[in-house]
Tab-separated table of C-alpha atoms in Angstrom:
chain	number	residue	atom	x	y	z
X	11	UNK	CA	67.133	94.863	80.316
X	12	UNK	CA	68.101	94.966	83.999
X	13	UNK	CA	70.545	97.095	85.948
X	14	UNK	CA	72.216	95.535	88.973
X	15	UNK	CA	73.945	97.896	91.402
X	16	UNK	CA	76.601	96.784	93.874
X	17	UNK	CA	78.652	98.227	96.719
X	18	UNK	CA	82.041	97.433	95.247
X	19	UNK	CA	82.877	95.199	92.250
X	20	UNK	CA	80.757	92.258	93.399
X	21	UNK	CA	79.837	91.148	89.876
X	22	UNK	CA	83.411	90.692	88.657
X	23	UNK	CA	82.677	87.561	86.623
X	24	UNK	CA	79.791	89.296	84.850
X	25	UNK	CA	82.144	92.142	83.892
X	26	UNK	CA	84.757	89.655	82.722
X	27	UNK	CA	82.166	87.952	80.538
X	28	UNK	CA	81.715	91.164	78.562
X	29	UNK	CA	85.475	91.808	78.541
X	30	UNK	CA	86.063	88.398	76.949
X	31	UNK	CA	83.426	88.932	74.251
X	32	UNK	CA	84.513	92.444	73.274
X	33	UNK	CA	88.266	91.939	73.460
X	34	UNK	CA	88.662	90.894	69.799
X	35	UNK	CA	87.056	94.204	68.714
X	36	UNK	CA	88.667	96.595	71.186
X	37	UNK	CA	91.815	94.930	72.534
X	38	UNK	CA	90.992	96.553	75.864
X	39	UNK	CA	89.801	95.501	79.345
X	40	UNK	CA	91.511	92.105	79.564
X	41	UNK	CA	89.973	89.801	82.184
X	42	UNK	CA	93.210	89.906	84.162
X	43	UNK	CA	93.144	93.707	84.327
X	44	UNK	CA	89.741	93.481	85.994
X	45	UNK	CA	90.905	90.990	88.614
X	46	UNK	CA	93.921	93.178	89.349
X	47	UNK	CA	91.670	96.210	89.846
X	48	UNK	CA	89.410	94.075	92.042
X	49	UNK	CA	92.464	93.307	94.195
X	50	UNK	CA	93.165	97.024	94.610
X	51	UNK	CA	89.554	97.616	95.701
X	52	UNK	CA	89.627	95.078	98.546
X	53	UNK	CA	88.888	96.783	101.854
X	54	UNK	CA	87.601	99.936	100.171
X	55	UNK	CA	84.393	98.764	98.495
X	56	UNK	CA	82.458	101.875	99.534
X	57	UNK	CA	84.754	103.862	97.254
X	58	UNK	CA	84.171	101.533	94.299
X	59	UNK	CA	80.445	101.179	93.474
X	60	UNK	CA	79.577	99.240	90.333
X	61	UNK	CA	76.568	98.675	88.105
X	62	UNK	CA	76.023	95.944	85.524
X	63	UNK	CA	73.421	95.901	82.720
X	64	UNK	CA	72.226	92.455	81.637
X	65	UNK	CA	69.643	90.931	79.352
X	66	UNK	CA	68.764	87.246	79.472
X	67	UNK	CA	71.778	86.576	81.680
X	68	UNK	CA	74.150	88.211	79.192
X	69	UNK	CA	76.252	91.213	80.281
X	70	UNK	CA	75.879	94.157	77.903
X	71	UNK	CA	77.486	96.993	79.879
X	72	UNK	CA	79.075	97.865	83.190
X	73	UNK	CA	80.408	100.861	85.086
X	74	UNK	CA	82.965	100.841	87.905
X	75	UNK	CA	83.598	104.005	89.895
X	76	UNK	CA	86.723	104.779	91.888
X	77	UNK	CA	85.422	107.683	93.909
X	78	UNK	CA	85.512	110.589	93.902
X	79	UNK	CA	86.008	111.096	90.152
X	80	UNK	CA	87.306	108.118	88.146
X	81	UNK	CA	85.083	105.867	86.010
X	82	UNK	CA	85.899	102.641	84.180
X	83	UNK	CA	83.211	101.384	81.856
X	84	UNK	CA	82.626	98.901	79.101
X	85	UNK	CA	79.709	98.697	76.694
X	86	UNK	CA	78.984	96.050	74.076
X	87	UNK	CA	79.605	97.770	70.696
X	88	UNK	CA	76.337	96.205	69.469
X	89	UNK	CA	74.464	98.194	72.136
X	90	UNK	CA	76.143	101.636	72.048
X	91	UNK	CA	73.055	103.362	73.480
X	92	UNK	CA	73.837	101.812	76.875
X	93	UNK	CA	76.879	104.084	77.200
X	94	UNK	CA	74.469	106.892	78.089
X	95	UNK	CA	72.851	104.743	80.774
X	96	UNK	CA	76.226	103.932	82.339
X	97	UNK	CA	77.338	107.560	82.263
X	98	UNK	CA	74.053	108.780	83.729
X	99	UNK	CA	74.363	106.281	86.595
X	100	UNK	CA	77.968	107.328	87.285
X	101	UNK	CA	77.196	111.046	87.098
X	102	UNK	CA	74.455	110.570	89.687
X	103	UNK	CA	76.700	108.533	92.001
X	104	UNK	CA	79.839	110.688	91.836
X	105	UNK	CA	80.135	113.964	93.782
X	106	UNK	CA	81.620	115.948	90.892
X	107	UNK	CA	82.895	115.840	87.289
X	108	UNK	CA	84.175	112.482	86.116
X	109	UNK	CA	87.416	111.462	84.450
X	110	UNK	CA	86.856	108.610	81.983
X	111	UNK	CA	89.597	106.712	80.156
X	112	UNK	CA	88.673	104.902	76.936
X	113	UNK	CA	90.717	103.238	74.218
X	114	UNK	CA	90.983	104.574	70.700
X	115	UNK	CA	89.227	101.384	69.566
X	116	UNK	CA	86.121	102.260	71.630
X	117	UNK	CA	84.659	104.875	69.292
X	118	UNK	CA	81.125	104.204	70.544
X	119	UNK	CA	82.188	105.332	74.033
X	120	UNK	CA	84.019	108.416	72.773
X	121	UNK	CA	80.908	109.417	70.806
X	122	UNK	CA	78.651	109.091	73.862
X	123	UNK	CA	81.055	111.092	76.012
X	124	UNK	CA	81.217	113.901	73.470
X	125	UNK	CA	77.427	113.928	73.167
X	126	UNK	CA	77.186	114.404	76.941
X	127	UNK	CA	79.549	117.368	76.893
X	128	UNK	CA	82.746	115.667	78.019
X	129	UNK	CA	86.005	117.196	76.788
X	130	UNK	CA	88.948	115.124	75.601
X	131	UNK	CA	92.174	116.022	77.407
X	132	UNK	CA	94.848	117.006	74.906
X	133	UNK	CA	97.898	116.891	77.192
X	134	UNK	CA	98.784	114.685	80.113
X	135	UNK	CA	99.482	111.000	80.757
X	136	UNK	CA	98.022	108.284	78.576
X	137	UNK	CA	98.484	104.558	78.196
X	138	UNK	CA	99.808	102.839	75.104
X	139	UNK	CA	98.389	99.376	74.392
X	140	UNK	CA	101.079	97.108	72.948
X	141	UNK	CA	101.098	93.532	71.721
X	142	UNK	CA	103.282	90.884	70.163
X	143	UNK	CA	102.941	87.360	68.802
X	144	UNK	CA	103.960	84.428	70.970
X	145	UNK	CA	105.764	82.674	68.131
X	146	UNK	CA	109.539	82.799	67.777
X	147	UNK	CA	110.170	83.951	71.314
X	148	UNK	CA	113.699	84.889	72.391
X	149	UNK	CA	115.470	82.861	75.035
X	150	UNK	CA	115.103	84.076	78.610
X	151	UNK	CA	118.117	86.330	79.292
X	152	UNK	CA	120.668	85.120	81.811
X	153	UNK	CA	120.362	86.754	85.215
X	154	UNK	CA	123.258	88.080	87.311
X	155	UNK	CA	124.868	85.450	89.522
X	156	UNK	CA	122.694	84.458	92.458
X	157	UNK	CA	119.419	85.818	91.056
X	158	UNK	CA	116.691	83.360	90.038
X	159	UNK	CA	113.196	83.354	88.512
X	160	UNK	CA	110.556	81.355	90.356
X	161	UNK	CA	106.911	81.157	91.336
X	162	UNK	CA	105.647	81.874	94.852
X	163	UNK	CA	105.905	78.827	97.112
X	164	UNK	CA	104.728	79.921	100.561
X	165	UNK	CA	103.434	82.787	102.715
X	166	UNK	CA	106.893	84.349	102.896
X	167	UNK	CA	107.032	84.562	99.102
X	168	UNK	CA	103.579	86.172	99.005
X	169	UNK	CA	104.646	88.798	101.539
X	170	UNK	CA	107.863	89.414	99.630
X	171	UNK	CA	106.009	89.786	96.350
X	172	UNK	CA	103.649	92.359	97.870
X	173	UNK	CA	106.585	94.225	99.406
X	174	UNK	CA	108.376	94.286	96.043
X	175	UNK	CA	105.327	95.925	94.456
X	176	UNK	CA	105.148	98.582	97.157
X	177	UNK	CA	108.839	99.365	96.689
X	178	UNK	CA	108.624	99.422	92.885
X	179	UNK	CA	105.676	101.816	92.739
X	180	UNK	CA	105.996	103.707	96.018
X	181	UNK	CA	102.464	102.577	96.837
X	182	UNK	CA	100.895	101.047	99.924
X	183	UNK	CA	97.808	99.632	98.195
X	184	UNK	CA	99.134	96.111	97.597
X	185	UNK	CA	99.238	94.488	101.012
X	186	UNK	CA	100.116	90.878	101.735
X	187	UNK	CA	96.441	90.168	102.450
X	188	UNK	CA	95.245	91.702	99.190
X	189	UNK	CA	97.844	89.831	97.170
X	190	UNK	CA	96.950	86.564	98.899
X	191	UNK	CA	93.245	87.042	98.182
X	192	UNK	CA	93.974	87.877	94.547
X	193	UNK	CA	95.740	84.513	94.211
X	194	UNK	CA	92.391	82.851	94.968
X	195	UNK	CA	90.517	84.832	92.290
X	196	UNK	CA	89.826	83.702	88.724
X	197	UNK	CA	91.738	83.641	86.362
X	198	UNK	CA	94.893	83.698	88.538
X	199	UNK	CA	97.412	80.979	87.649
X	200	UNK	CA	100.574	80.707	89.764
X	201	UNK	CA	102.689	79.499	86.843
X	202	UNK	CA	102.089	82.881	85.157
X	203	UNK	CA	103.045	84.983	88.201
X	204	UNK	CA	106.834	84.989	88.311
X	205	UNK	CA	109.308	86.814	90.520
X	206	UNK	CA	113.054	87.350	90.575
X	207	UNK	CA	114.784	86.584	93.862
X	208	UNK	CA	118.183	87.661	95.152
X	209	UNK	CA	120.847	85.317	96.546
X	210	UNK	CA	119.254	85.882	99.987
X	211	UNK	CA	115.767	84.968	98.698
X	212	UNK	CA	114.235	88.469	98.580
X	213	UNK	CA	111.751	89.173	95.759
X	214	UNK	CA	113.053	92.222	93.877
X	215	UNK	CA	111.328	92.059	90.481
X	216	UNK	CA	108.222	90.398	89.096
X	217	UNK	CA	105.866	90.043	86.160
X	218	UNK	CA	102.276	89.055	86.817
X	219	UNK	CA	100.721	87.284	83.857
X	220	UNK	CA	97.006	86.752	83.229
X	221	UNK	CA	95.625	84.469	80.532
X	222	UNK	CA	92.368	84.655	78.572
X	223	UNK	CA	91.811	81.156	77.158
X	224	UNK	CA	88.950	82.201	74.870
X	225	UNK	CA	91.077	84.775	73.063
X	226	UNK	CA	94.404	82.950	73.596
X	227	UNK	CA	95.832	86.212	74.925
X	228	UNK	CA	98.083	86.807	77.896
X	229	UNK	CA	98.495	90.157	79.640
X	230	UNK	CA	101.173	91.627	81.886
X	231	UNK	CA	99.683	93.426	84.914
X	232	UNK	CA	101.665	94.546	86.843
X	233	UNK	CA	105.433	94.506	86.223
X	234	UNK	CA	107.879	96.045	88.682
X	235	UNK	CA	111.459	96.142	89.949
X	236	UNK	CA	112.737	97.268	93.343
X	237	UNK	CA	114.619	100.580	92.923
X	238	UNK	CA	117.807	99.071	94.402
X	239	UNK	CA	117.902	96.335	91.742
X	240	UNK	CA	117.182	98.211	88.532
X	241	UNK	CA	119.395	98.247	85.408
X	242	UNK	CA	120.319	94.594	85.902
X	243	UNK	CA	118.017	93.195	83.194
X	244	UNK	CA	115.669	91.632	85.744
X	245	UNK	CA	112.425	92.973	84.236
X	246	UNK	CA	113.379	91.860	80.735
X	247	UNK	CA	114.239	88.384	81.963
X	248	UNK	CA	111.108	87.821	84.046
X	249	UNK	CA	108.794	89.265	81.348
X	250	UNK	CA	110.385	86.987	78.745
X	251	UNK	CA	109.859	84.035	81.085
X	252	UNK	CA	106.151	84.921	81.348
X	253	UNK	CA	105.905	85.113	77.532
X	254	UNK	CA	107.188	81.538	77.397
X	255	UNK	CA	104.670	80.566	80.088
X	256	UNK	CA	101.843	82.067	77.996
X	257	UNK	CA	102.992	80.040	74.997
X	258	UNK	CA	103.102	76.830	77.047
X	259	UNK	CA	99.427	77.187	78.043
X	260	UNK	CA	98.359	77.759	74.420
X	261	UNK	CA	98.661	81.531	74.037
X	262	UNK	CA	99.062	83.150	70.643
X	263	UNK	CA	99.295	86.825	71.650
X	264	UNK	CA	100.585	88.892	74.582
X	265	UNK	CA	99.552	92.428	75.511
X	266	UNK	CA	100.707	95.063	77.953
X	267	UNK	CA	99.659	98.613	78.779
X	268	UNK	CA	102.362	101.150	79.462
X	269	UNK	CA	102.578	104.905	79.788
X	270	UNK	CA	102.856	106.296	76.283
X	271	UNK	CA	103.636	109.932	77.052
X	272	UNK	CA	107.138	111.372	77.181
X	273	UNK	CA	107.024	111.934	80.948
X	274	UNK	CA	107.478	108.200	81.715
X	275	UNK	CA	109.111	106.524	78.689
X	276	UNK	CA	111.303	103.731	80.118
X	277	UNK	CA	108.790	100.845	80.449
X	278	UNK	CA	107.463	101.348	76.907
X	279	UNK	CA	110.997	101.298	75.535
X	280	UNK	CA	111.612	98.013	77.333
X	281	UNK	CA	108.511	96.394	75.841
X	282	UNK	CA	109.292	97.697	72.368
X	283	UNK	CA	112.793	96.216	72.619
X	284	UNK	CA	111.080	92.890	73.390
X	285	UNK	CA	109.090	92.994	70.145
X	286	UNK	CA	105.894	94.685	71.352
X	287	UNK	CA	104.284	97.331	69.123
X	288	UNK	CA	101.491	99.820	69.840
X	289	UNK	CA	98.059	99.000	68.423
X	290	UNK	CA	95.974	101.640	70.209
X	291	UNK	CA	96.159	104.158	73.066
X	292	UNK	CA	93.882	105.593	75.697
X	293	UNK	CA	92.211	108.999	75.792
X	294	UNK	CA	90.894	110.732	78.902
X	295	UNK	CA	87.583	112.589	78.824
X	296	UNK	CA	86.612	115.052	81.542
X	297	UNK	CA	83.013	115.862	82.463
X	298	UNK	CA	81.548	119.336	82.741
X	299	UNK	CA	81.250	120.883	86.209
X	300	UNK	CA	77.635	120.854	87.398
X	301	UNK	CA	75.736	124.155	87.193
């Protein structure tokens, strides 16, 4: 068994290898989610140290910190003891108590966290994990006159797509450069990354799709609409178009994560109206303050 430590998520493909193998058991940590998080870490690698545990070239566990206090981790369910190794590494690297989000299907991680004195948060935000079959898909809804769904064709489209994300989420983290670099990362496929444009060509809504060929599963991450163009059915239309794109490349299942708590209900209601149902949810565990 070897532990490989990195400044930033340098071993992304090794992490994705484990994500692919464990996805049928947990339904969590889709390979596209990891590439999206990698995109958000570009230019801030010192805040995102990672460690990967391997044996014979096979990834068995990994930890990914977003300093100062957030930890993502994944551990092969056949090697649950490694959860303690990942947590010990993260506790040493972080300056204070950690917040760790795990899925309800990752009981081996919840057990390790409880054994190390972490407390499960009862209230607060959580993510619902939803899925649907890719058979019998509805037609793509008609858009308002002048709006169109299309892929990104040039640098202007890439800049517009990044700007649409910043407007949708009130965030500055997705720059044109980061989005452009993400388009060069595996498993990005342009035919699964669709945007809605206005009559003047501005990108105002989008659905980014990622596809796991091994598990024949597509994932939405992220989905957004510019505040000035909401309540026009744009998100429903572009998400439905991505479902059809998943089916065309051989997909059998689509997943999406959405806030499940009552404080932010609208996206989950949209996905449920599109035939998605919840199969698990996340739980947040908080570490003990150091003595």
